[in-house]
Short mmCIF file of C-alpha atoms in Angstrom, two decimals:
data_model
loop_
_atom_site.label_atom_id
_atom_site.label_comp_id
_atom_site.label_asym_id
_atom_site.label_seq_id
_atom_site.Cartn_x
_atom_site.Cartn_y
_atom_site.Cartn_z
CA UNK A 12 7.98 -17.88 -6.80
CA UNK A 13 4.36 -16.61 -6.76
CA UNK A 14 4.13 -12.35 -6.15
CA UNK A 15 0.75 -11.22 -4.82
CA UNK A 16 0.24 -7.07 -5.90
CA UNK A 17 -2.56 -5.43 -4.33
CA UNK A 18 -3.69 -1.96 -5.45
CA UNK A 19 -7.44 -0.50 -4.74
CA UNK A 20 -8.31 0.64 -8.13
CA UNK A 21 -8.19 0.76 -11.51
CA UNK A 22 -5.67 3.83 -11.99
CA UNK A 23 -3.37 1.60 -9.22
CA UNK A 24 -3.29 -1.48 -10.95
CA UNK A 25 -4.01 -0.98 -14.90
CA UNK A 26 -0.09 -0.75 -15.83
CA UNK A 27 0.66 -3.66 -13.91
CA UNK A 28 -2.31 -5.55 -15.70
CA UNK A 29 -1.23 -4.95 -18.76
CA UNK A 30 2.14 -6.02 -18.14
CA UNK A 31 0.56 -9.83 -17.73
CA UNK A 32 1.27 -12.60 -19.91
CA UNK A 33 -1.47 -15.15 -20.20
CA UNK A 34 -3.87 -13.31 -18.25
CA UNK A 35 -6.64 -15.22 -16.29
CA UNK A 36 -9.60 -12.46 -14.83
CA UNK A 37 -11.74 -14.05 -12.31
CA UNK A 38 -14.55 -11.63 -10.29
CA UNK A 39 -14.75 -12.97 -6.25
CA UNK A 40 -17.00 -10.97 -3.54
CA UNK A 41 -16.20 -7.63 -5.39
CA UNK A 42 -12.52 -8.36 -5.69
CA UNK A 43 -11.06 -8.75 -9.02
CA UNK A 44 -7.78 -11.37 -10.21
CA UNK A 45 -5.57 -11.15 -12.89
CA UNK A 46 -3.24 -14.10 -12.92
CA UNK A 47 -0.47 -14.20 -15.49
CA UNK A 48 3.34 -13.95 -15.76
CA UNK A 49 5.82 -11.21 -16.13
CA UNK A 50 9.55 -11.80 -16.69
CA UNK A 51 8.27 -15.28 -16.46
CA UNK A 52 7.24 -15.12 -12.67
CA UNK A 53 3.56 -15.90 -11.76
CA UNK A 54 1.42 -13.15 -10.11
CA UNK A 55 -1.56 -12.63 -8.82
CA UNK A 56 -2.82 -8.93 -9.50
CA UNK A 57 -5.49 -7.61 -7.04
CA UNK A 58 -7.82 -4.84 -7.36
CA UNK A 59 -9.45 -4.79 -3.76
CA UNK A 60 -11.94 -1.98 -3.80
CA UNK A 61 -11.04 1.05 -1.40
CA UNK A 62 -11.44 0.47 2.48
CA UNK A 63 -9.57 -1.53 4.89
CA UNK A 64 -12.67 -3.93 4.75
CA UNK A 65 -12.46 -4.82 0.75
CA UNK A 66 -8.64 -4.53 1.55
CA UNK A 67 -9.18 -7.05 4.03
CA UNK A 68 -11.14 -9.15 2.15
CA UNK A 69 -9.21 -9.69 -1.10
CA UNK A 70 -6.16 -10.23 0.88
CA UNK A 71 -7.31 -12.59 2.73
CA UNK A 72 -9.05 -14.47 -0.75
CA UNK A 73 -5.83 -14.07 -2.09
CA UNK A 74 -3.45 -16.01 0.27
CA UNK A 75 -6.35 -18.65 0.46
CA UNK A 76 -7.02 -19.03 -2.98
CA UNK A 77 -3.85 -18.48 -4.76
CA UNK A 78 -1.20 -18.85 -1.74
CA UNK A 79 1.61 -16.11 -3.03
CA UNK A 80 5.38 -16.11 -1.32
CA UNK A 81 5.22 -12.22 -0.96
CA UNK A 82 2.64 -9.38 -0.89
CA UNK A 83 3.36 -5.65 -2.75
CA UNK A 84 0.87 -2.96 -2.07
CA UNK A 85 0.93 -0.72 -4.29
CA UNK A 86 -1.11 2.97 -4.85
CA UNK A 87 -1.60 6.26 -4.27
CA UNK A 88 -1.53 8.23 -0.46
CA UNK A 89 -1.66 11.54 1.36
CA UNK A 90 1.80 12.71 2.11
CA UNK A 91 1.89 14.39 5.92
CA UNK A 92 5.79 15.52 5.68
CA UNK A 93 6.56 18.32 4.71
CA UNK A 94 9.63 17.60 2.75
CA UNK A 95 7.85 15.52 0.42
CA UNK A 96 6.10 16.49 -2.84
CA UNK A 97 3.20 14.80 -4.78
CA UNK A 98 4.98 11.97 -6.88
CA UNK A 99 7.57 11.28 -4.56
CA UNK A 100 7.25 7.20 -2.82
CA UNK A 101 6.73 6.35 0.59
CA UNK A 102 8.27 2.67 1.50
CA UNK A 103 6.80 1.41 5.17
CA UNK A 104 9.20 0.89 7.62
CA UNK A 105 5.81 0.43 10.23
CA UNK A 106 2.02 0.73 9.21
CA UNK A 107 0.10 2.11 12.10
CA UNK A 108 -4.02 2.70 11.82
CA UNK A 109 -4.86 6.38 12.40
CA UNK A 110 -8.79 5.63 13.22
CA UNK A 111 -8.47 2.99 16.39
CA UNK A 112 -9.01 3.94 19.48
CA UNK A 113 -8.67 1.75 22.56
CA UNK A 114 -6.45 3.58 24.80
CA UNK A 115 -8.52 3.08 27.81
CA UNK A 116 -7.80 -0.47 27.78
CA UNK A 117 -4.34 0.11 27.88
CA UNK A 118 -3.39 0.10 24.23
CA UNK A 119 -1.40 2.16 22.22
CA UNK A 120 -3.32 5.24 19.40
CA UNK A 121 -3.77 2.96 16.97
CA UNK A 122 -3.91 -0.52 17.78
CA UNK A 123 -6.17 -2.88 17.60
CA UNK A 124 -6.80 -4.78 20.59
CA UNK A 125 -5.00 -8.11 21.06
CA UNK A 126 -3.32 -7.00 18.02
CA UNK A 127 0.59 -5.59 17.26
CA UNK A 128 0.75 -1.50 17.85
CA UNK A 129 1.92 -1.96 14.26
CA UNK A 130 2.98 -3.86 11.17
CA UNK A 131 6.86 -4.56 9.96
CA UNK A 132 7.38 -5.13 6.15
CA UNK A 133 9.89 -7.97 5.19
CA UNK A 134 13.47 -6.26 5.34
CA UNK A 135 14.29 -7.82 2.36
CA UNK A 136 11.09 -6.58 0.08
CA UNK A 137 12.17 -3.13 1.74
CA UNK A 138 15.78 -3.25 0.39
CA UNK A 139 14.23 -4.74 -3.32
CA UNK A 140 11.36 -1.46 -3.00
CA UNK A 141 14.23 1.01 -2.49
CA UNK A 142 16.84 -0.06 -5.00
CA UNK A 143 13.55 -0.54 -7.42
CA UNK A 144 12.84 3.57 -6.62
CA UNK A 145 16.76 4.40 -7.09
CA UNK A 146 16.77 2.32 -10.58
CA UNK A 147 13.22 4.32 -11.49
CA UNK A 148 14.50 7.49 -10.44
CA UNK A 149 11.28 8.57 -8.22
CA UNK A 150 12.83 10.44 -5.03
CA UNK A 151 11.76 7.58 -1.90
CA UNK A 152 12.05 7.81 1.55
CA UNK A 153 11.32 4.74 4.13
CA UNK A 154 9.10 5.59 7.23
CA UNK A 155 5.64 5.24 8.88
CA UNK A 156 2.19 4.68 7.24
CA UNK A 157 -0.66 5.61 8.31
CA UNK A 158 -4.45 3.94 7.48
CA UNK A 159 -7.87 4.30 8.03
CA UNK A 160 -10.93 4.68 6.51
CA UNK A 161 -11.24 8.69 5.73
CA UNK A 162 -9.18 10.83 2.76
CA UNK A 163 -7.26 13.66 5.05
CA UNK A 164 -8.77 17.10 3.58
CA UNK A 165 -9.20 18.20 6.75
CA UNK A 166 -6.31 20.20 7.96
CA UNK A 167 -6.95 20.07 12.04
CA UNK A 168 -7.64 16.01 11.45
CA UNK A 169 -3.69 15.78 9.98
CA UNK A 170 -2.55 18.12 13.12
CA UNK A 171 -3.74 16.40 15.25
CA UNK A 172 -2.60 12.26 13.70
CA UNK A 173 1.27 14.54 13.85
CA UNK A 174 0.89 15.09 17.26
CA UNK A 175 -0.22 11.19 18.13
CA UNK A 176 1.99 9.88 16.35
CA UNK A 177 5.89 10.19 15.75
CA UNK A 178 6.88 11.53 11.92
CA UNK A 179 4.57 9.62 9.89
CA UNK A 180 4.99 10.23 6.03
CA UNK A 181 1.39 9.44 4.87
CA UNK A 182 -1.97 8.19 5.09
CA UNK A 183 -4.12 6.09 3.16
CA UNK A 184 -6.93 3.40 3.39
CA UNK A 185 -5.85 0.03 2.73
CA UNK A 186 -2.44 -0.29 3.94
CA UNK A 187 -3.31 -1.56 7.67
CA UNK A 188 -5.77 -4.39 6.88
CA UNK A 189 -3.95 -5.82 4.17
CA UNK A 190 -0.65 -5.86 6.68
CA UNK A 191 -3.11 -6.88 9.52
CA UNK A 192 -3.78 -10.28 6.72
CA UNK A 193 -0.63 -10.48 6.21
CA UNK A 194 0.86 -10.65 9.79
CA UNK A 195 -1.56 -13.20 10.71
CA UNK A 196 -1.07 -15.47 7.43
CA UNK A 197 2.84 -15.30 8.32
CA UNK A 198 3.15 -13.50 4.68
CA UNK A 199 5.74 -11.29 3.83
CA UNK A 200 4.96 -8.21 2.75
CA UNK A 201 5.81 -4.27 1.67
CA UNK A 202 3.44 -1.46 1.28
CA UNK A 203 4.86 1.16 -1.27
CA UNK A 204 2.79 4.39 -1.64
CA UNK A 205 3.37 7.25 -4.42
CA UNK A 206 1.79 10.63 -2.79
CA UNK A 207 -1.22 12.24 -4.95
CA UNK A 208 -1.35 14.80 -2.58
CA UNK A 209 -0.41 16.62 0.32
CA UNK A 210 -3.08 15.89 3.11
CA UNK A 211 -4.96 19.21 4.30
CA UNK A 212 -7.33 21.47 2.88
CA UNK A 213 -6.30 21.15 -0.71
CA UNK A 214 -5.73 17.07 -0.87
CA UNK A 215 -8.95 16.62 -2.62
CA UNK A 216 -7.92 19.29 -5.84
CA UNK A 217 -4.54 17.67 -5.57
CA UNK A 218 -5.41 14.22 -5.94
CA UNK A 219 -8.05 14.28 -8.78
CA UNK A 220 -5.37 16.02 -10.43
CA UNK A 221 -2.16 13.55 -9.89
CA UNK A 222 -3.50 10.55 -9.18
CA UNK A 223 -2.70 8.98 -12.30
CA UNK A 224 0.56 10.35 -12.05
CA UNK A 225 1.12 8.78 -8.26
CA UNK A 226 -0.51 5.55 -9.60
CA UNK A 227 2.09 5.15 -12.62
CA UNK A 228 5.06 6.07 -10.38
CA UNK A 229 3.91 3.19 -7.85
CA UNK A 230 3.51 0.59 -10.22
CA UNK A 231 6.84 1.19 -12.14
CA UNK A 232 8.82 0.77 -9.00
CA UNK A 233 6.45 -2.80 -8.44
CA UNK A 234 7.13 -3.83 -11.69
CA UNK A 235 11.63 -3.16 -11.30
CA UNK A 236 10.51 -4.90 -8.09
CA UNK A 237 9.29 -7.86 -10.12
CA UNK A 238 12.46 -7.89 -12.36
CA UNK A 239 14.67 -8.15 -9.44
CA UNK A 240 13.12 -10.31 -7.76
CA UNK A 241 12.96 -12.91 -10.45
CA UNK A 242 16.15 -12.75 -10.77
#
């Protein structure tokens, strides 16, 4: 078995790296692989850049050049419901863009034309994510991503994603394109987000201060993800 992990920067992915046995670091088009093992299963660490573009990009480089069985994203994210608190994980039931518009064609908030309305993880990465979160002890709920390519400080800009779309749990920049890739490489996949803050007028403040925080709580639950399945 062959894991691909995605995160967007350094704070997102430097646990994970230095979890890796026999580490290989190769530089492609911005994007930068760590190949090694852990628990003696191979993966393929990505740090993508931030953007649904670099997202897009590494994945795509990644299932070319290194062809893993499954995809984990893993980092940081807005949370937009109210009963959740920075720290706590988000696991995608749906990803859903928050900045496409082609409605007068006929298409859904959100979806890219000729594309799905929305993404599905693998049900069984979903079930390995949440018993990974119960093991770590991080309080996870399962639900609807959002993605795009703006950080949510501004409070009328979160009102108004509430209202288009039904309950969604947070919002981040990566998450769609690198589902997008893996929908149409027939990879399975799960996106995992830890919340660095709550989206509105104070998300910026928030998320300088508990990033690092979000990242490590992301990355643990990957890594229990790992373990399990290796086993």
């Amino acid at each position: 078995m062959k894991i691909g992990i995605i995160g967007a920067m350094d704070e997102e992915v430097e646990l994970i790296k230095g979890k890796l046995e026999k580490r290989e670091d190769t530089a492609i088009a911005g994007c930068e692989f760590h190949q090694g093992t852990i628990n003696g299963t191979d993966i393929i660490l990505l740090k993508s850049g931030i953007g649904k573009v670099n997202a897009a990009i590494g994945t795509t480089l990644l299932i070319q050049l290194f062809q893993p069985d499954h995809i984990i994203n893993t980092g940081s994210a807005g949370g937009f419901n109210e009963s959740l608190k920075v720290g706590d994980i988000v696991i995608s039931t749906e990803v859903r863009y928050n900045d496409v518009d082609a409605t007068v064609f006929g298409y859904e908030f959100g979806q890219v034309p000729q594309m799905p309305a929305y993404y599905e993880p693998n049900a069984e990465l979903m079930e390995v994510a949440k018993k990974a979160a119960e093991k770590v002890g991080i309080h996870a709920v399962t639900g609807l991503i959002l993605s795009g390519d703006s950080f949510m400080s501004d409070h009328s800009r979160v009102e108004e994603l509430k209202t288009r779309f039904n309950n969604p749990y947070c919002a981040e920049m990566e998450a769609g394109a690198i589902a997008q890739v893996c929908h149409q490489f027939d990879i399975p996949f799960v996106i995992i987000r830890s919340l660095s803050d709550i989206a509105g007028s104070d998300a910026k403040v928030s998320y300088d201060q508990f990033l690092e925080t979000a990242s490590v709580n992301s990355a643990k639950q990957v890594l229990l993800m790992i373990e399990a399945l290796s086993a």
